[in-house]
Each structure stands twice: as C-alpha cells, then as structure tokens.
XYZ file of C-alpha atoms in Angstrom:
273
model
C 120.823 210.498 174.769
C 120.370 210.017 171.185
C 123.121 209.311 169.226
C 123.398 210.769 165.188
C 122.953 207.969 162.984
C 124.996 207.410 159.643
C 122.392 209.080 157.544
C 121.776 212.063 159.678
C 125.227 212.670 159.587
C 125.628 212.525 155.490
C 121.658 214.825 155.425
C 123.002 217.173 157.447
C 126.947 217.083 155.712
C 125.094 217.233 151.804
C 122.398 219.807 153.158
C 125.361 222.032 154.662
C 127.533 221.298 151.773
C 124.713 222.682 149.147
C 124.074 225.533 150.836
C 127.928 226.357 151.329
C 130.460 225.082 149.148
C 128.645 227.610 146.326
C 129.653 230.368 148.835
C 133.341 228.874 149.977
C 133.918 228.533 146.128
C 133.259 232.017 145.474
C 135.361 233.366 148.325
C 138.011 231.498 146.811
C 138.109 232.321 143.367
C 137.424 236.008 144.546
C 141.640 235.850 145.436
C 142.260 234.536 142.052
C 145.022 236.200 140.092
C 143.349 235.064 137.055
C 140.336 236.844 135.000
C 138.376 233.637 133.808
C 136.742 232.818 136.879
C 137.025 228.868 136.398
C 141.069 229.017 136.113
C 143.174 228.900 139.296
C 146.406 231.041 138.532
C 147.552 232.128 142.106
C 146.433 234.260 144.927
C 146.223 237.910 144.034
C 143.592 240.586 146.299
C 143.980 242.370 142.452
C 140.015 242.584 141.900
C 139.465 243.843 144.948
C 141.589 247.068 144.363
C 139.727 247.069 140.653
C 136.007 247.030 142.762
C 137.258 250.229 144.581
C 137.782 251.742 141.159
C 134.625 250.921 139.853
C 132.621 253.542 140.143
C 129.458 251.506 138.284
C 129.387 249.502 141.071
C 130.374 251.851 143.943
C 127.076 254.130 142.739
C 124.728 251.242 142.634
C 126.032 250.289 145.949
C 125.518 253.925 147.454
C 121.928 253.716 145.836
C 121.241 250.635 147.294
C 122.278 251.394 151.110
C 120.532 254.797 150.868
C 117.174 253.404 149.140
C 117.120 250.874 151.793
C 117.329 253.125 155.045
C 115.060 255.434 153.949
C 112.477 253.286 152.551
C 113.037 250.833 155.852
C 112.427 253.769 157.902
C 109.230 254.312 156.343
C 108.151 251.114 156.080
C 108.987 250.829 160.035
C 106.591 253.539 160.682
C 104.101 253.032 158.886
C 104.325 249.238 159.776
C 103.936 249.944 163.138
C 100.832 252.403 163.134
C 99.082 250.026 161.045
C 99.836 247.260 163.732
C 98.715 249.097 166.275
C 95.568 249.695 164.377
C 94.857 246.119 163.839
C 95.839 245.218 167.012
C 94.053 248.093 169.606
C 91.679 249.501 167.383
C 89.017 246.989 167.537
C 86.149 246.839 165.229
C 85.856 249.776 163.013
C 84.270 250.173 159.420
C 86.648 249.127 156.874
C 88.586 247.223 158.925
C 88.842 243.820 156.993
C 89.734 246.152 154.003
C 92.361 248.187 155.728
C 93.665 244.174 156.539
C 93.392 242.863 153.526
C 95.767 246.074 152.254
C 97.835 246.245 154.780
C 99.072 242.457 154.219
C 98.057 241.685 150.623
C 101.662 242.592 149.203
C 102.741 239.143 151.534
C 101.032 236.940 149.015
C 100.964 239.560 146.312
C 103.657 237.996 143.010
C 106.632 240.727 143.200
C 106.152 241.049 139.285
C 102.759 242.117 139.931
C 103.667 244.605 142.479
C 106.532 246.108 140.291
C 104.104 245.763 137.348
C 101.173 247.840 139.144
C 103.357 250.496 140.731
C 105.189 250.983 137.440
C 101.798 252.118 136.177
C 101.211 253.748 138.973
C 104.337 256.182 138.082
C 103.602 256.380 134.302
C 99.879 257.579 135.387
C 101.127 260.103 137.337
C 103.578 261.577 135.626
C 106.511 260.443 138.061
C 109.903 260.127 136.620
C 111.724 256.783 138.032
C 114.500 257.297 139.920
C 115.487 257.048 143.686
C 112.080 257.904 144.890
C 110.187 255.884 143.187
C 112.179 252.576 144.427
C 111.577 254.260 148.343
C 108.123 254.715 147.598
C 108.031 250.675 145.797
C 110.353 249.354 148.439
C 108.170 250.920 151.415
C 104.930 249.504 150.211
C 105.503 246.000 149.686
C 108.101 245.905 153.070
C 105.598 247.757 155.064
C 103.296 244.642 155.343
C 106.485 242.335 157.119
C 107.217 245.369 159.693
C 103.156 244.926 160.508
C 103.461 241.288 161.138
C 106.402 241.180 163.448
C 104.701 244.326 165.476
C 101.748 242.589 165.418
C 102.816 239.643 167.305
C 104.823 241.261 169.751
C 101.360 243.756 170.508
C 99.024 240.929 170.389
C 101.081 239.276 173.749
C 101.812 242.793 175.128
C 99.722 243.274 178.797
C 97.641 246.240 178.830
C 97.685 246.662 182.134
C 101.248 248.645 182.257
C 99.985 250.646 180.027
C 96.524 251.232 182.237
C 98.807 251.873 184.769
C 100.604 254.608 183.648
C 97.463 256.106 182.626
C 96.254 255.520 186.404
C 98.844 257.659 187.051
C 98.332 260.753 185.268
C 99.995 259.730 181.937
C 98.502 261.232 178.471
C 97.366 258.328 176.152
C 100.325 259.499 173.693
C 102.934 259.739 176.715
C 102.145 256.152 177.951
C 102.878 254.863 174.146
C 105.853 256.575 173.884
C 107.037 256.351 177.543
C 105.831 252.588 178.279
C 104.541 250.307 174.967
C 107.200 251.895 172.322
C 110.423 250.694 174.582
C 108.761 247.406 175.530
C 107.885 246.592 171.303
C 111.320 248.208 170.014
C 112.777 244.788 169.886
C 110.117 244.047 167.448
C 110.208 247.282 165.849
C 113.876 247.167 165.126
C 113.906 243.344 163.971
C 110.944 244.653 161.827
C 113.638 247.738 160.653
C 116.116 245.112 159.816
C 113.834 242.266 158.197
C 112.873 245.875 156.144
C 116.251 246.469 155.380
C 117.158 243.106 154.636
C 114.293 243.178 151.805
C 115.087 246.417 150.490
C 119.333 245.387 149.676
C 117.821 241.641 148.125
C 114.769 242.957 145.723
C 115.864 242.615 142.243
C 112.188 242.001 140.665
C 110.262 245.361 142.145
C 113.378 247.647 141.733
C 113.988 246.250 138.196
C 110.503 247.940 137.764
C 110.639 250.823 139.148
C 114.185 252.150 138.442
C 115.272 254.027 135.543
C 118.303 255.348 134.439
C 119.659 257.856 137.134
C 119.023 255.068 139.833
C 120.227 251.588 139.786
C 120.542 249.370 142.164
C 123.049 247.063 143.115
C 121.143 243.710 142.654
C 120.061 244.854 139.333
C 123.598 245.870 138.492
C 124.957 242.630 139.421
C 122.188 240.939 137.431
C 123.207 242.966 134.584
C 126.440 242.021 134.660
C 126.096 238.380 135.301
C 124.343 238.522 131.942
C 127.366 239.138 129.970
C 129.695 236.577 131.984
C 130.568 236.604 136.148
C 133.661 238.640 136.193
C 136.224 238.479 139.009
C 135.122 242.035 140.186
C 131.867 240.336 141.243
C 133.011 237.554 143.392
C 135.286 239.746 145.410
C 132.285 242.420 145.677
C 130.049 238.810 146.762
C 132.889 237.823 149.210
C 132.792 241.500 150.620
C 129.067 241.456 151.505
C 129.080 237.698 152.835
C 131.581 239.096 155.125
C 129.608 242.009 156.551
C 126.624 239.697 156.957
C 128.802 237.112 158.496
C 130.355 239.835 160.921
C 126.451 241.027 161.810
C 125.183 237.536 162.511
C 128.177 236.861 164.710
C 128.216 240.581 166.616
C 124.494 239.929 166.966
C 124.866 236.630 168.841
C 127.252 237.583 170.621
C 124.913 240.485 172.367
C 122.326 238.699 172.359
C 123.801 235.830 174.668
C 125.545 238.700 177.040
C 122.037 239.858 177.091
C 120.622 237.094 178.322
C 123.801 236.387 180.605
C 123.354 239.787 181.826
C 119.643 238.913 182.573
C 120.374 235.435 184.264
C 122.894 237.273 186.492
C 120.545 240.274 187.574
C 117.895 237.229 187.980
C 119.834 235.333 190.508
C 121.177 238.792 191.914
C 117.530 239.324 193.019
C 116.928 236.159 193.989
C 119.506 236.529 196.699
C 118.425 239.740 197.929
C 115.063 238.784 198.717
C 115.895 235.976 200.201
C-alpha cells in the first residue's frame, strides 16, 4: 500500500485550503456583530435578521428560483427530444446542422450568447423581463441536458425496448413505459446540472434582464460593486449551506441505494442457489 508522501500531503492541504478557507472565512464573518466586514467585533446572527428584511434581495432571490425551474424544465425537455433525435434518429437531412445547433451554445462565449439574444429581443419587440431570461436560460442550458441524455441513450439496449414492442406495446407506450424510467437518472441529473446553470449565470442574465426582473447573481454583483456588506456574507453562508445539505442528503441516498442493491443482489443469489 502506498503511503502519502510529505508533498502530497502539503498539495492536497494548500489545494483544499484555496478552495476553502475563502468559504470558512466568509461563514465566519457572516456572525460578525460588526458592519465593516474586515473587523471582528463579536458574534451577533444581526445580518441575518436584516437579509429577511430585505426585500431587494428576497425578490431577486424569488426571481432567481422561479427563472430557474421553469427554464430547467424546458431545457429538460427539449434536451431530451433532441437527444433522442441524435441518438435514434439516424441519418436524416440536416442532421449535422440540427448538431451543430443543438451543442454550439457549449463552446459558444456566454457574452456572445447574451449579446445575440439581446438582439434577438430588441428585433422583436420583446420587453426584458422574466421571460426573456427563461427563454435565454433554456437555450444555452438545453445543449448540457442533451449531452448527459445522450450518453446514457447511446449505452441504452434496444432490445427491452423491441421487446415491449414484441409484445403489443405502441412505439410511444414503450418510451414512456420502458426507455423514459430507465434514462430518468440522466434526465433528472440533466434537470439539476440545468438548474445548477440557471441560479450561477450572471453574464447571459445580465443581458437579458431589465428592470422588473433581476436576478440574484446580478444583484449580488451589483452590490459587491459598491463594497461587500455583511448582508451578503450571511445570504453566501445561507446558500453554501443548502448546497452543503444537498450534496450530503444526496450521498447519503445514493449509498443506501446501492446498499439496497447489494442486499437484493445477494438476496437473489441465495434463492437461486
């Protein structure tokens, strides 16, 4: 067994460090009775009763969360029809164009993106608002759900699906009733990589927002601007909780999963011996 040397030890301790002493500093200062940020003065949870009050921040939060399940949503579906397109339909006419669309925005600069679909909204006479960071969000998130469908479809055997169609199925009852509940896992990581996108963008929202509909990225961007205020590291605390609460929920189903699995494994083992 390999042992850790000295200098994997301090790689990993300054690599770990980097990445999380920023955040653990935060946290911190986020219970500081003080309002400069950079002065200790006690332990006080006094910001985050001021965050509650905020209502600046509250709205741009409620944007946020609803702009990213709906567009998400979309994005999902569309994601996945287009995977299934690439995946099942073969060669068609149009089909390395209909590629080339479907996964440009991957490689596409998000200030192009924002840029073009801002455009896009002036020509058309579309006031910014909520809709127009869905319709933004969905386009350029659409192209990730496509990927991770695509890889689950591309290792998916055909011949459960054949078989239900063997069997008197309809082609649209054996994708609902056999390939959709074999791909969700890919279709909802796909939801949440969507989601995931939608809460982070700062560039493509920045461009397609306007003044009834801000988001909270571009809020807190705003008000870094003027100087990080205590409000903001106690509203940054509150969402690396949440995410640190998903991660661990998440693993912890997961590995009763694949207890659960190993278990029912071994169960049938026995019986058929």
């Amino acid at each position: 067994m390999n042992r850790l040397s000295w200098f994997n030890v301090t790689s990993l301790t300054l690599g770990f460090a980097f990445l999380y002493l920023p955040m653990i500093i935060l946290v911190v200062y986020s219970f500081n009775a003080s309002k400069l940020v950079t002065v200790w003065a006690g332990f006080s949870t006094r910001w985050y009763g001021e965050l509650l009050q905020n209502e600046a921040f509250l709205d741009a939060a409620w944007v946020t969360l609803k702009v990213a399940v709906i567009s998400s949503t979309f994005a999902t579906v569309l994601g996945t029809m287009a995977a299934y397109v690439l995946v099942r339909g073969g060669r068609f006419l149009g089909r390395t164009l209909f590629s080339g669309m479907v996964y440009a925005p991957l490689v596409m600069p998000e200030v192009i993106t924002g840029l073009s679909l801002l455009l896009l909204f002036i020509g058309i006479g579309l006031d910014r608002g909520v809709l127009t960071i869905v319709l933004a969000h969905t386009t350029f998130s659409m192209c990730y759900v496509s990927v991770v469908v695509s890889s689950r479809l591309v290792s998916f055997d055909r011949a459960l699906e054949e078989a239900a169609l063997d069997l008197g199925a309809s082609p649209w009852e054996a994708f609902r009733l056999v390939t959709l509940p074999i791909i969700a896992p890919a279709v909802i990581s796909g939801w949440l990589l969507a989601f995931t996108l939608s809460l982070d963008d700062l560039v493509i929202a920045s461009f397609t927002s306007g003044p009834s509909a801000t988001t909270l990225p571009i809020k807190i961007f705003s008000a870094v601007r003027l100087g990080v205020s205590p409000e903001i590291n106690a509203l940054s605390t509150i969402m690396i909780g949440i995410v640190t609460v998903g991660v661990i929920s998440a693993s912890l189903i997961s590995k009763r999963s694949a207890i659960k699995a190993q278990a029912d494994a071994q169960a049938a083992e026995r019986a058929g011996a």
